[in-house]
DNA sequence: CATGAATGAGTTTTCATTCAT
DNA sequence: CATGAATGAAAACTCATTCAT
């Protein structure tokens, strides 16, 4: 009675990972039992073990999947020709909405990362990659004369990312979404104006 | 351990909370067993149940204890007469060092907060209080002529807090501490200069 | 694998039994999974169930197969015209080598035999048959004047078999192979000389 | 509700080992579940895990316990002043009775020994020890003039042990107990007479 | 017939909680 | 009050067996 997938083994694995991601994100690693995932997928526990040798193993692959998904998203968002677009409140709102869904996941990720070097490296690598992406985009804008030739991209980038994450976190901890958005609008603008050539604005 | 002293019970409870805090912070809620806590305190498991009716209950009281401790700390750090002091790299370094120790705790807190309104309100309240603290301090500096009368304190405050948290988070995720510190130095200064009266600098 | 040949089914069954024997002997009943056998044979698990209704059923048929094989071997070894040939160290060496390969099998066999009368009878019958074989061979040698007319074959036979099995067992338990061989050489010779007519020696 | 033992922790562990030995011997390692043992002892599964971190661990300690018990027994049996006592049929009968109880245990022991060097060494060491015991006893008898000065103890010992084990094994496989006893009586006597000084007989 | 994905019952293991001492 | 042995409910994991393709 092949239920996970009628066609391809890879698809089956992928389906489990997606269901796993859904449940792990919703409930966190420890609150999630294999039964939960199996049920979410409408499949028996045993089926999962056909594809993943342990809960940890599944969790790692789920993390990998999520990191990969995030990577794509980061790219698609940054790459706009008007740098000030980033400072829009809509940008943060979207980020917040997404984060609220991923909520409880981040910490488990930390936990595991603390004990798993591969994972730690993977995350660090993602951070770097996302930075390089941004840097090369900025380089293009510099050539277009939209961004100052001597701007310190690194500080701007780290500042924006930290601000974004910190604001999202503040919302988790009870801050008003509108306050967060307003703060983003002002501070992100301040950071970007610092590196943008006047007449673009 | 004087068994007849009336505050004994309170003391014992407090000692359990402190040991609990140590272990929960180190290992996170789910990785921590009652045995771990009992062992850390050199006491029997049963003794803990004399003071707390469940692991959850203990955890809540530990959170309360930590939030309280953080409150004190926030205050002691902000209250300096030179606002630019905050922009120093030492400030962030201290924050990072502290956060690295509390690492795995935050997320469990999120988890519980998601399901516990009291806790959620408590955290939100802490956030507000910490803001009011800052605001009243700034008010004083305004009166001293050190900060512009028309400065929007709210945005500055939220921006600083978010930046701090976001940078700490980036370090968790593998960013260089020195990069984080440099970013803090520049962005925090930028935010503060915006509200500071020139000649103070 | 000619699918139309009438003996196909028998052949397939036989091949599964042989693969099963290999794996059961190597790993023992409980350590062996149907997957192990299927893999050893390069066939799917389902295929096995086409021929055997359960793991137990397969195991019984494997036992039958092995007992049958052993029967042949017993015969081929005993039937030499010089009785003293048995007392040679080479004889035991061969036995040991074989037993070391069959190692873990014997016990499972015991287990099953303990609960399965058919099997128990089967084994007992084998033991008897092997004895009759020996006895009739000895009878021939008596007629040839090589063995004393009044020799108690039964004791000699049981003694030799027990000695052989006991020595093999001692090797399992860590005894030196050379010690075992030496012991066999001396004790087997002692037993045989007791029934052999002098001048043969 | 301390049920395993009202007094001492060591006693509790010992009781579990004894119950474990009983059940493992009766059913073999794989047929035995932790529930079986817990039930045999009238205790919950969890209790066992307080003393042994896994089923394997418990099994190893049970083996150790049984080996130790066997050691004592070996000694008590060998040490008689009349060497021919060993050749009595009663001797083997006792051995057989005991072995029939330990039946299914031996093979599991083999299995584990195959994968566990410590255990393998332990068993080999027992075999050696038991031999040294015998040798030193024989030495005493030599000095008493009861055994020939130039007798090869090693062969006699190994022969007797192998014979004993092989005969027990044959009983398992269906041989008559009376046949086994008779064989023991004759062959053991033959082996002993070979090294005994005439007039003792 | 053959396949191998899926099932589900059974087993080991963990741990918060209780309670006799 | 303190202890820690015992409990038992829950979770992870295994594997013989089935069955749709």
Coordinates of N, CA and C in Angstrom, one line a residue, chain D:
Chain D
X1 N 8.0 3.2 46.3 CA 7.6 1.8 46.5 C 8.7 0.8 46.2
X2 N 9.7 0.9 47.0 CA 10.9 0.0 46.7 C 10.6 -1.4 46.8
X3 N 10.4 -2.1 45.7 CA 10.1 -3.5 45.7 C 11.2 -4.4 45.5
X4 N 12.1 -4.0 44.6 CA 13.2 -4.9 44.3 C 13.9 -5.3 45.6
X5 N 14.1 -4.3 46.4 CA 14.8 -4.7 47.7 C 14.5 -3.6 48.7
X6 N 14.2 -4.1 49.9 CA 13.9 -3.1 50.9 C 15.2 -2.6 51.6
X7 N 16.2 -3.3 51.4 CA 17.4 -3.0 52.2 C 18.6 -2.4 51.4
X8 N 19.2 -3.2 50.5 CA 20.4 -2.7 49.9 C 20.4 -2.7 48.4
X9 N 21.0 -1.6 47.9 CA 21.1 -1.5 46.5 C 21.8 -2.6 45.8
X10 N 22.8 -3.1 46.3 CA 23.6 -4.2 45.8 C 22.7 -5.4 45.6
X11 N 21.9 -5.7 46.7 CA 21.0 -6.8 46.7 C 20.0 -6.7 45.5
X12 N 19.5 -5.5 45.3 CA 18.6 -5.2 44.2 C 19.2 -5.6 42.9
X13 N 20.4 -5.2 42.7 CA 21.1 -5.5 41.4 C 21.2 -7.0 41.3
X14 N 21.6 -7.6 42.4 CA 21.8 -9.0 42.4 C 20.5 -9.8 42.1
X15 N 19.5 -9.3 42.6 CA 18.2 -10.0 42.4 C 17.8 -9.9 40.9
X16 N 18.0 -8.7 40.3 CA 17.7 -8.6 38.9 C 18.6 -9.5 38.1
X17 N 19.9 -9.6 38.4 CA 20.8 -10.5 37.7 C 20.3 -12.0 37.8
X18 N 19.8 -12.3 39.0 CA 19.4 -13.7 39.2 C 18.1 -14.0 38.4
X19 N 17.2 -13.0 38.4 CA 16.0 -13.2 37.6 C 16.3 -13.2 36.2
X20 N 17.2 -12.3 35.8 CA 17.6 -12.3 34.4 C 18.3 -13.6 34.0
X21 N 19.1 -14.1 34.8 CA 19.7 -15.4 34.5 C 18.7 -16.5 34.3
X22 N 17.7 -16.5 35.2 CA 16.6 -17.5 35.1 C 15.9 -17.4 33.7
X23 N 15.6 -16.2 33.4 CA 14.8 -16.0 32.1 C 15.6 -16.2 30.9
X24 N 16.8 -15.6 30.9 CA 17.7 -15.7 29.7 C 18.0 -17.2 29.5
X25 N 18.3 -17.9 30.5 CA 18.6 -19.4 30.4 C 17.4 -20.1 29.8
X26 N 16.2 -19.8 30.3 CA 15.0 -20.4 29.9 C 14.6 -20.1 28.5
X27 N 14.8 -18.9 28.1 CA 14.3 -18.4 26.8 C 15.3 -18.0 25.8
X28 N 16.5 -17.8 26.2 CA 17.6 -17.3 25.3 C 17.5 -15.8 25.2
X29 N 18.5 -15.1 24.7 CA 18.6 -13.7 24.7 C 17.5 -13.0 23.9
X30 N 17.3 -13.5 22.7 CA 16.4 -12.8 21.8 C 15.0 -13.0 22.1
X31 N 14.7 -14.2 22.6 CA 13.3 -14.5 23.0 C 12.9 -13.8 24.3
X32 N 13.9 -13.2 25.0 CA 13.6 -12.6 26.3 C 13.4 -11.1 26.1
X33 N 12.3 -10.6 26.6 CA 12.1 -9.1 26.6 C 12.3 -8.6 28.0
X34 N 12.6 -7.3 28.0 CA 12.7 -6.7 29.3 C 11.5 -6.9 30.2
X35 N 10.4 -6.9 29.5 CA 9.1 -7.2 30.2 C 9.1 -8.6 30.9
X36 N 9.6 -9.5 30.2 CA 9.7 -10.9 30.7 C 10.4 -10.9 32.0
X37 N 11.6 -10.2 32.0 CA 12.4 -10.2 33.2 C 11.7 -9.4 34.3
X38 N 11.2 -8.3 34.0 CA 10.5 -7.5 35.0 C 9.4 -8.3 35.6
X39 N 8.7 -8.9 34.8 CA 7.5 -9.7 35.3 C 8.0 -10.8 36.2
X40 N 9.0 -11.5 35.7 CA 9.6 -12.6 36.5 C 10.0 -12.2 37.9
X41 N 10.3 -10.9 38.0 CA 10.8 -10.4 39.3 C 9.7 -9.6 40.0
X42 N 8.6 -9.4 39.3 CA 7.4 -8.7 39.9 C 7.7 -7.2 40.1
X43 N 8.3 -6.6 39.0 CA 8.8 -5.3 39.1 C 8.6 -4.6 37.8
X44 N 8.6 -3.3 37.7 CA 8.4 -2.6 36.4 C 9.7 -2.6 35.6
X45 N 9.5 -2.5 34.3 CA 10.6 -2.4 33.4 C 11.6 -1.3 33.8
X46 N 11.0 -0.2 34.1 CA 11.8 1.0 34.5 C 12.8 0.7 35.6
X47 N 12.4 -0.1 36.5 CA 13.3 -0.4 37.7 C 14.6 -1.1 37.2
X48 N 14.5 -1.9 36.2 CA 15.7 -2.6 35.7 C 16.7 -1.6 35.1
X49 N 16.1 -0.6 34.5 CA 17.0 0.4 33.9 C 17.7 1.3 34.9
X50 N 17.2 1.2 36.1 CA 17.9 2.0 37.1 C 19.3 1.3 37.4
X51 N 19.3 0.1 37.2 CA 20.5 -0.7 37.5 C 21.4 -1.1 36.3
X52 N 20.8 -1.2 35.2 CA 21.5 -1.6 34.0 C 21.1 -0.7 32.9
X53 N 22.1 -0.1 32.2 CA 21.7 0.9 31.2 C 21.1 0.3 29.9
X54 N 21.2 -1.0 29.7 CA 20.6 -1.6 28.5 C 20.4 -3.1 28.7
X55 N 19.7 -3.7 27.8 CA 19.5 -5.1 27.9 C 20.8 -5.9 27.8
X56 N 21.6 -5.4 26.8 CA 22.9 -6.0 26.6 C 23.8 -6.0 27.9
X57 N 23.8 -4.8 28.5 CA 24.5 -4.6 29.7 C 24.1 -5.7 30.8
X58 N 22.8 -5.8 30.9 CA 22.3 -6.8 31.9 C 22.7 -8.2 31.5
X59 N 22.6 -8.5 30.2 CA 23.0 -9.8 29.7 C 24.5 -10.1 30.1
X60 N 25.3 -9.1 29.9 CA 26.7 -9.3 30.2 C 26.9 -9.6 31.6
X61 N 26.2 -8.9 32.5 CA 26.4 -9.1 33.9 C 25.8 -10.5 34.3
X62 N 24.8 -10.9 33.6 CA 24.2 -12.2 33.9 C 25.3 -13.3 33.5
X63 N 25.9 -13.1 32.3 CA 26.9 -14.1 31.9 C 28.0 -14.2 32.9
X64 N 28.5 -13.0 33.4 CA 29.5 -12.9 34.4 C 29.1 -13.7 35.6
X65 N 27.9 -13.5 36.0 CA 27.3 -14.2 37.2 C 27.3 -15.7 37.0
X66 N 26.9 -16.2 35.8 CA 26.8 -17.6 35.5 C 28.2 -18.2 35.5
X67 N 29.1 -17.5 34.8 CA 30.5 -18.0 34.7 C 31.1 -18.2 36.1
X68 N 30.8 -17.2 36.9 CA 31.4 -17.2 38.3 C 30.8 -18.4 39.0
X69 N 29.5 -18.6 38.9 CA 28.8 -19.7 39.5 C 29.4 -21.1 39.1
X70 N 29.6 -21.1 37.8 CA 30.2 -22.4 37.2 C 31.6 -22.7 37.7
X71 N 32.3 -21.6 37.9 CA 33.7 -21.7 38.4 C 33.7 -22.4 39.7
X72 N 32.8 -21.9 40.6 CA 32.8 -22.5 41.9 C 32.4 -24.0 41.8
X73 N 31.5 -24.3 41.0 CA 31.0 -25.7 40.8 C 32.1 -26.6 40.3
X74 N 32.8 -26.1 39.3 CA 33.9 -26.9 38.7 C 34.9 -27.3 39.9
X75 N 35.3 -26.3 40.7 CA 36.2 -26.6 41.7 C 35.7 -27.7 42.7
X76 N 34.5 -27.5 43.1 CA 34.0 -28.4 44.2 C 33.9 -29.8 43.7
X77 N 33.7 -30.0 42.4 CA 33.5 -31.3 41.9 C 34.9 -32.1 41.7
X78 N 35.8 -31.3 41.2 CA 37.1 -31.9 40.9 C 37.8 -32.5 42.1
X79 N 37.7 -31.7 43.2 CA 38.6 -32.0 44.3 C 38.1 -33.2 45.2
X80 N 38.4 -34.3 44.7 CA 38.2 -35.5 45.5 C 39.5 -36.3 45.5
X81 N 39.7 -37.1 46.5 CA 41.0 -37.7 46.6 C 41.1 -39.0 45.7
X82 N 40.0 -39.5 45.4 CA 40.0 -40.7 44.5 C 39.7 -40.3 43.1
X83 N 40.7 -40.3 42.3 CA 40.5 -39.8 40.9 C 39.4 -40.5 40.2
X84 N 39.3 -41.8 40.4 CA 38.3 -42.6 39.7 C 36.8 -42.1 40.0
X85 N 36.7 -41.3 41.0 CA 35.4 -40.8 41.4 C 34.8 -40.1 40.2
X86 N 35.6 -39.4 39.5 CA 35.2 -38.6 38.3 C 34.5 -39.6 37.3
X87 N 35.0 -40.8 37.2 CA 34.4 -41.7 36.1 C 33.1 -42.3 36.5
X88 N 32.6 -41.9 37.7 CA 31.3 -42.4 38.1 C 30.2 -41.9 37.3
X89 N 29.2 -42.7 37.0 CA 28.1 -42.2 36.2 C 27.3 -41.1 36.9
X90 N 27.3 -41.1 38.2 CA 26.6 -40.0 39.0 C 27.2 -38.6 38.6
X91 N 28.5 -38.6 38.4 CA 29.1 -37.4 38.0 C 28.5 -36.8 36.8
X92 N 28.4 -37.6 35.8 CA 27.9 -37.1 34.5 C 26.4 -36.8 34.7
X93 N 25.7 -37.6 35.4 CA 24.3 -37.3 35.6 C 24.0 -35.9 36.1
X94 N 24.8 -35.6 37.1 CA 24.7 -34.3 37.7 C 25.0 -33.2 36.7
X95 N 26.0 -33.4 36.0 CA 26.4 -32.5 34.9 C 25.2 -32.3 33.9
X96 N 24.7 -33.4 33.5 CA 23.6 -33.4 32.5 C 22.4 -32.6 33.1
X97 N 22.1 -32.9 34.3 CA 20.9 -32.3 34.9 C 21.1 -30.8 34.8
X98 N 22.2 -30.4 35.2 CA 22.5 -28.9 35.3 C 22.5 -28.3 33.9
X99 N 23.1 -29.0 33.0 CA 23.2 -28.5 31.6 C 21.8 -28.3 31.0
X100 N 20.9 -29.3 31.3 CA 19.6 -29.3 30.7 C 18.9 -28.0 31.1
X101 N 19.2 -27.5 32.3 CA 18.6 -26.3 32.8 C 19.1 -25.1 32.1
X102 N 20.4 -25.1 31.8 CA 21.1 -24.0 31.2 C 20.9 -24.0 29.7
X103 N 20.4 -25.1 29.2 CA 20.2 -25.3 27.8 C 20.5 -24.2 26.8
X104 N 19.5 -23.4 26.7 CA 19.6 -22.4 25.5 C 20.5 -21.3 25.8
X105 N 21.1 -21.3 26.9 CA 22.0 -20.2 27.2 C 23.3 -20.1 26.4
X106 N 23.9 -21.3 26.4 CA 25.2 -21.4 25.8 C 25.4 -20.7 24.5
X107 N 24.4 -20.9 23.6 CA 24.6 -20.3 22.3 C 24.6 -18.8 22.2
X108 N 23.7 -18.2 23.0 CA 23.7 -16.8 23.1 C 25.0 -16.3 23.5
X109 N 25.6 -17.0 24.5 CA 26.9 -16.7 25.0 C 27.9 -16.7 23.8
X110 N 27.9 -17.7 23.0 CA 28.7 -17.8 21.9 C 28.6 -16.6 21.0
X111 N 27.3 -16.3 20.7 CA 27.0 -15.1 19.8 C 27.7 -13.9 20.3
X112 N 27.4 -13.6 21.6 CA 27.9 -12.4 22.1 C 29.5 -12.4 22.2
X113 N 30.0 -13.6 22.6 CA 31.4 -13.7 22.7 C 32.1 -13.4 21.3
X114 N 31.4 -13.8 20.3 CA 31.9 -13.6 18.9 C 32.2 -12.1 18.6
X115 N 31.4 -11.3 19.3 CA 31.5 -9.9 19.0 C 32.1 -9.1 20.2
X116 N 32.4 -9.7 21.2 CA 32.9 -9.0 22.4 C 34.1 -9.6 23.0
X117 N 35.2 -8.9 22.8 CA 36.5 -9.5 23.1 C 36.7 -9.7 24.6
X118 N 36.2 -8.8 25.4 CA 36.2 -9.0 26.9 C 35.6 -10.3 27.3
X119 N 34.5 -10.5 26.7 CA 33.8 -11.8 27.0 C 34.6 -13.0 26.6
X120 N 35.1 -12.9 25.4 CA 35.9 -14.0 24.8 C 37.1 -14.3 25.7
X121 N 37.7 -13.2 26.1 CA 38.9 -13.4 27.0 C 38.4 -14.0 28.3
X122 N 37.3 -13.5 28.8 CA 36.8 -14.0 30.1 C 36.5 -15.5 30.0
X123 N 36.0 -16.0 29.0 CA 35.7 -17.4 28.8 C 36.9 -18.3 28.7
X124 N 37.8 -17.8 27.9 CA 39.1 -18.5 27.7 C 39.8 -18.6 29.0
X125 N 39.8 -17.5 29.8 CA 40.4 -17.4 31.1 C 39.8 -18.5 32.0
X126 N 38.5 -18.6 32.0 CA 37.8 -19.6 32.8 C 38.3 -21.0 32.5
X127 N 38.4 -21.2 31.2 CA 38.8 -22.5 30.7 C 40.2 -22.9 31.3
X128 N 41.1 -21.9 31.2 CA 42.5 -22.1 31.6 C 42.5 -22.3 33.1
X129 N 41.7 -21.5 33.8 CA 41.7 -21.5 35.3 C 41.3 -22.9 35.7
X130 N 40.2 -23.4 35.1 CA 39.7 -24.7 35.5 C 40.8 -25.7 35.2
X131 N 41.5 -25.6 34.1 CA 42.6 -26.5 33.9 C 43.7 -26.5 34.9
X132 N 44.1 -25.3 35.3 CA 45.2 -25.2 36.3 C 44.7 -25.8 37.6
X133 N 43.5 -25.6 38.0 CA 42.9 -26.2 39.2 C 43.1 -27.7 39.1
X134 N 42.7 -28.3 38.0 CA 42.8 -29.7 37.9 C 44.3 -30.1 38.0
X135 N 45.2 -29.4 37.3 CA 46.6 -29.7 37.2 C 47.2 -29.8 38.6
X136 N 46.8 -28.7 39.4 CA 47.5 -28.7 40.7 C 46.9 -29.8 41.6
X137 N 45.7 -30.1 41.4 CA 45.1 -31.2 42.1 C 45.9 -32.5 41.8
X138 N 46.0 -32.7 40.5 CA 46.8 -33.9 40.0 C 48.2 -33.9 40.6
X139 N 48.8 -32.8 40.7 CA 50.1 -32.7 41.2 C 50.2 -33.3 42.6
X140 N 49.2 -32.9 43.4 CA 49.1 -33.4 44.8 C 49.0 -34.9 44.8
X141 N 48.1 -35.4 43.9 CA 47.9 -36.8 43.8 C 49.2 -37.6 43.3
X142 N 50.0 -36.9 42.5 CA 51.2 -37.5 42.0 C 52.1 -37.6 43.3
X143 N 52.2 -36.6 44.1 CA 53.0 -36.6 45.2 C 52.6 -37.7 46.2
X144 N 51.3 -37.9 46.2 CA 50.8 -39.0 47.1 C 51.0 -40.4 46.5
X145 N 51.6 -40.4 45.3 CA 51.8 -41.7 44.7 C 50.6 -42.3 44.1
X146 N 49.6 -41.5 43.9 CA 48.4 -42.1 43.4 C 48.3 -42.0 41.8
X147 N 49.0 -41.0 41.3 CA 49.0 -40.8 39.9 C 50.5 -40.9 39.4
X148 N 50.6 -41.5 38.2 CA 52.0 -41.7 37.6 C 52.7 -40.4 37.5
X149 N 54.0 -40.4 37.9 CA 54.8 -39.2 37.8 C 54.9 -38.6 36.4
X150 N 54.9 -39.5 35.4 CA 55.1 -39.0 34.0 C 53.8 -38.9 33.2
X151 N 52.6 -38.9 33.9 CA 51.4 -38.8 33.2 C 51.2 -37.4 32.5
X152 N 50.6 -37.4 31.3 CA 50.4 -36.2 30.6 C 49.0 -35.6 31.0
X153 N 49.0 -34.8 32.0 CA 47.7 -34.3 32.6 C 46.9 -33.6 31.6
X154 N 47.6 -32.8 30.7 CA 46.9 -31.9 29.8 C 45.9 -32.7 28.9
X155 N 46.4 -33.8 28.3 CA 45.6 -34.6 27.4 C 44.4 -35.2 28.2
X156 N 44.7 -35.7 29.4 CA 43.6 -36.3 30.2 C 42.5 -35.3 30.5
X157 N 43.0 -34.2 30.9 CA 42.0 -33.1 31.3 C 41.2 -32.7 30.1
X158 N 41.8 -32.4 29.0 CA 41.1 -31.9 27.8 C 40.1 -33.0 27.3
X159 N 40.6 -34.2 27.4 CA 39.8 -35.4 27.0 C 38.6 -35.5 27.8
X160 N 38.7 -35.4 29.1 CA 37.6 -35.6 30.0 C 36.6 -34.5 29.8
X161 N 37.1 -33.2 29.7 CA 36.2 -32.1 29.6 C 35.4 -32.2 28.2
X162 N 36.2 -32.5 27.2 CA 35.5 -32.7 25.9 C 34.5 -33.8 25.9
X163 N 34.8 -34.9 26.5 CA 33.9 -36.0 26.5 C 32.7 -35.6 27.3
X164 N 32.8 -35.0 28.4 CA 31.7 -34.5 29.2 C 30.8 -33.6 28.3
X165 N 31.4 -32.6 27.8 CA 30.6 -31.6 27.0 C 30.0 -32.3 25.8
X166 N 30.7 -33.1 25.1 CA 30.2 -33.8 24.0 C 29.0 -34.7 24.3
X167 N 29.1 -35.4 25.4 CA 28.0 -36.3 25.8 C 26.8 -35.5 26.2
X168 N 27.0 -34.4 26.9 CA 25.9 -33.6 27.3 C 25.2 -33.1 26.0
X169 N 26.0 -32.7 25.1 CA 25.5 -32.2 23.8 C 24.7 -33.3 23.1
X170 N 25.2 -34.5 23.2 CA 24.5 -35.6 22.5 C 23.1 -35.8 23.1
X171 N 23.0 -35.6 24.4 CA 21.7 -35.8 25.1 C 20.7 -34.7 24.6
X172 N 21.3 -33.5 24.4 CA 20.4 -32.5 23.9 C 19.9 -32.9 22.5
X173 N 20.8 -33.5 21.7 CA 20.4 -33.8 20.4 C 19.6 -35.1 20.3
X174 N 19.2 -35.7 21.4 CA 18.3 -36.8 21.4 C 18.8 -38.1 21.9
X175 N 20.1 -38.2 22.2 CA 20.7 -39.4 22.7 C 20.1 -39.8 24.0
X176 N 20.1 -41.1 24.3 CA 19.7 -41.6 25.6 C 20.6 -41.2 26.7
X177 N 20.0 -40.8 27.8 CA 20.9 -40.4 29.0 C 21.6 -41.6 29.4
X178 N 21.0 -42.8 29.4 CA 21.7 -44.0 30.0 C 22.9 -44.4 29.1
X179 N 22.7 -44.2 27.8 CA 23.8 -44.4 26.9 C 25.0 -43.5 27.2
X180 N 24.6 -42.2 27.4 CA 25.6 -41.2 27.6 C 26.4 -41.6 28.9
X181 N 25.6 -42.0 29.9 CA 26.3 -42.3 31.2 C 27.2 -43.5 31.1
X182 N 26.7 -44.5 30.4 CA 27.5 -45.7 30.2 C 28.8 -45.3 29.5
X183 N 28.7 -44.5 28.4 CA 29.9 -44.1 27.7 C 30.9 -43.4 28.6
X184 N 30.3 -42.5 29.3 CA 31.2 -41.7 30.3 C 31.9 -42.7 31.2
X185 N 31.2 -43.6 31.8 CA 31.8 -44.5 32.7 C 32.9 -45.2 32.1
X186 N 32.8 -45.7 30.9 CA 33.8 -46.5 30.3 C 35.0 -45.7 29.8
X187 N 34.7 -44.6 29.0 CA 35.8 -43.8 28.5 C 36.5 -43.0 29.5
X188 N 35.8 -42.4 30.5 CA 36.5 -41.7 31.5 C 37.4 -42.6 32.3
X189 N 36.9 -43.8 32.6 CA 37.7 -44.8 33.3 C 39.0 -45.1 32.5
X190 N 38.8 -45.3 31.2 CA 40.0 -45.6 30.4 C 41.0 -44.5 30.4
X191 N 40.5 -43.3 30.4 CA 41.5 -42.2 30.4 C 42.2 -42.1 31.8
X192 N 41.4 -42.3 32.8 CA 42.0 -42.2 34.1 C 43.0 -43.3 34.5
X193 N 42.6 -44.5 34.1 CA 43.4 -45.7 34.4 C 44.8 -45.5 33.8
X194 N 44.8 -44.8 32.6 CA 46.0 -44.6 31.9 C 47.1 -43.8 32.7
X195 N 46.6 -43.0 33.7 CA 47.5 -42.2 34.4 C 47.6 -42.6 35.9
X196 N 46.7 -43.5 36.3 CA 46.7 -43.9 37.7 C 47.7 -45.0 38.0
X197 N 48.2 -44.9 39.2 CA 49.1 -46.0 39.6 C 48.2 -47.2 40.1
X198 N 48.6 -48.4 39.5 CA 47.7 -49.6 39.7 C 47.0 -49.8 41.0
X199 N 47.7 -49.9 42.0 CA 47.1 -50.4 43.3 C 46.0 -49.5 43.9
X200 N 45.9 -48.3 43.3 CA 44.8 -47.5 43.8 C 43.4 -48.0 43.4
X201 N 43.4 -48.4 42.2 CA 42.2 -48.8 41.6 C 41.2 -49.5 42.4

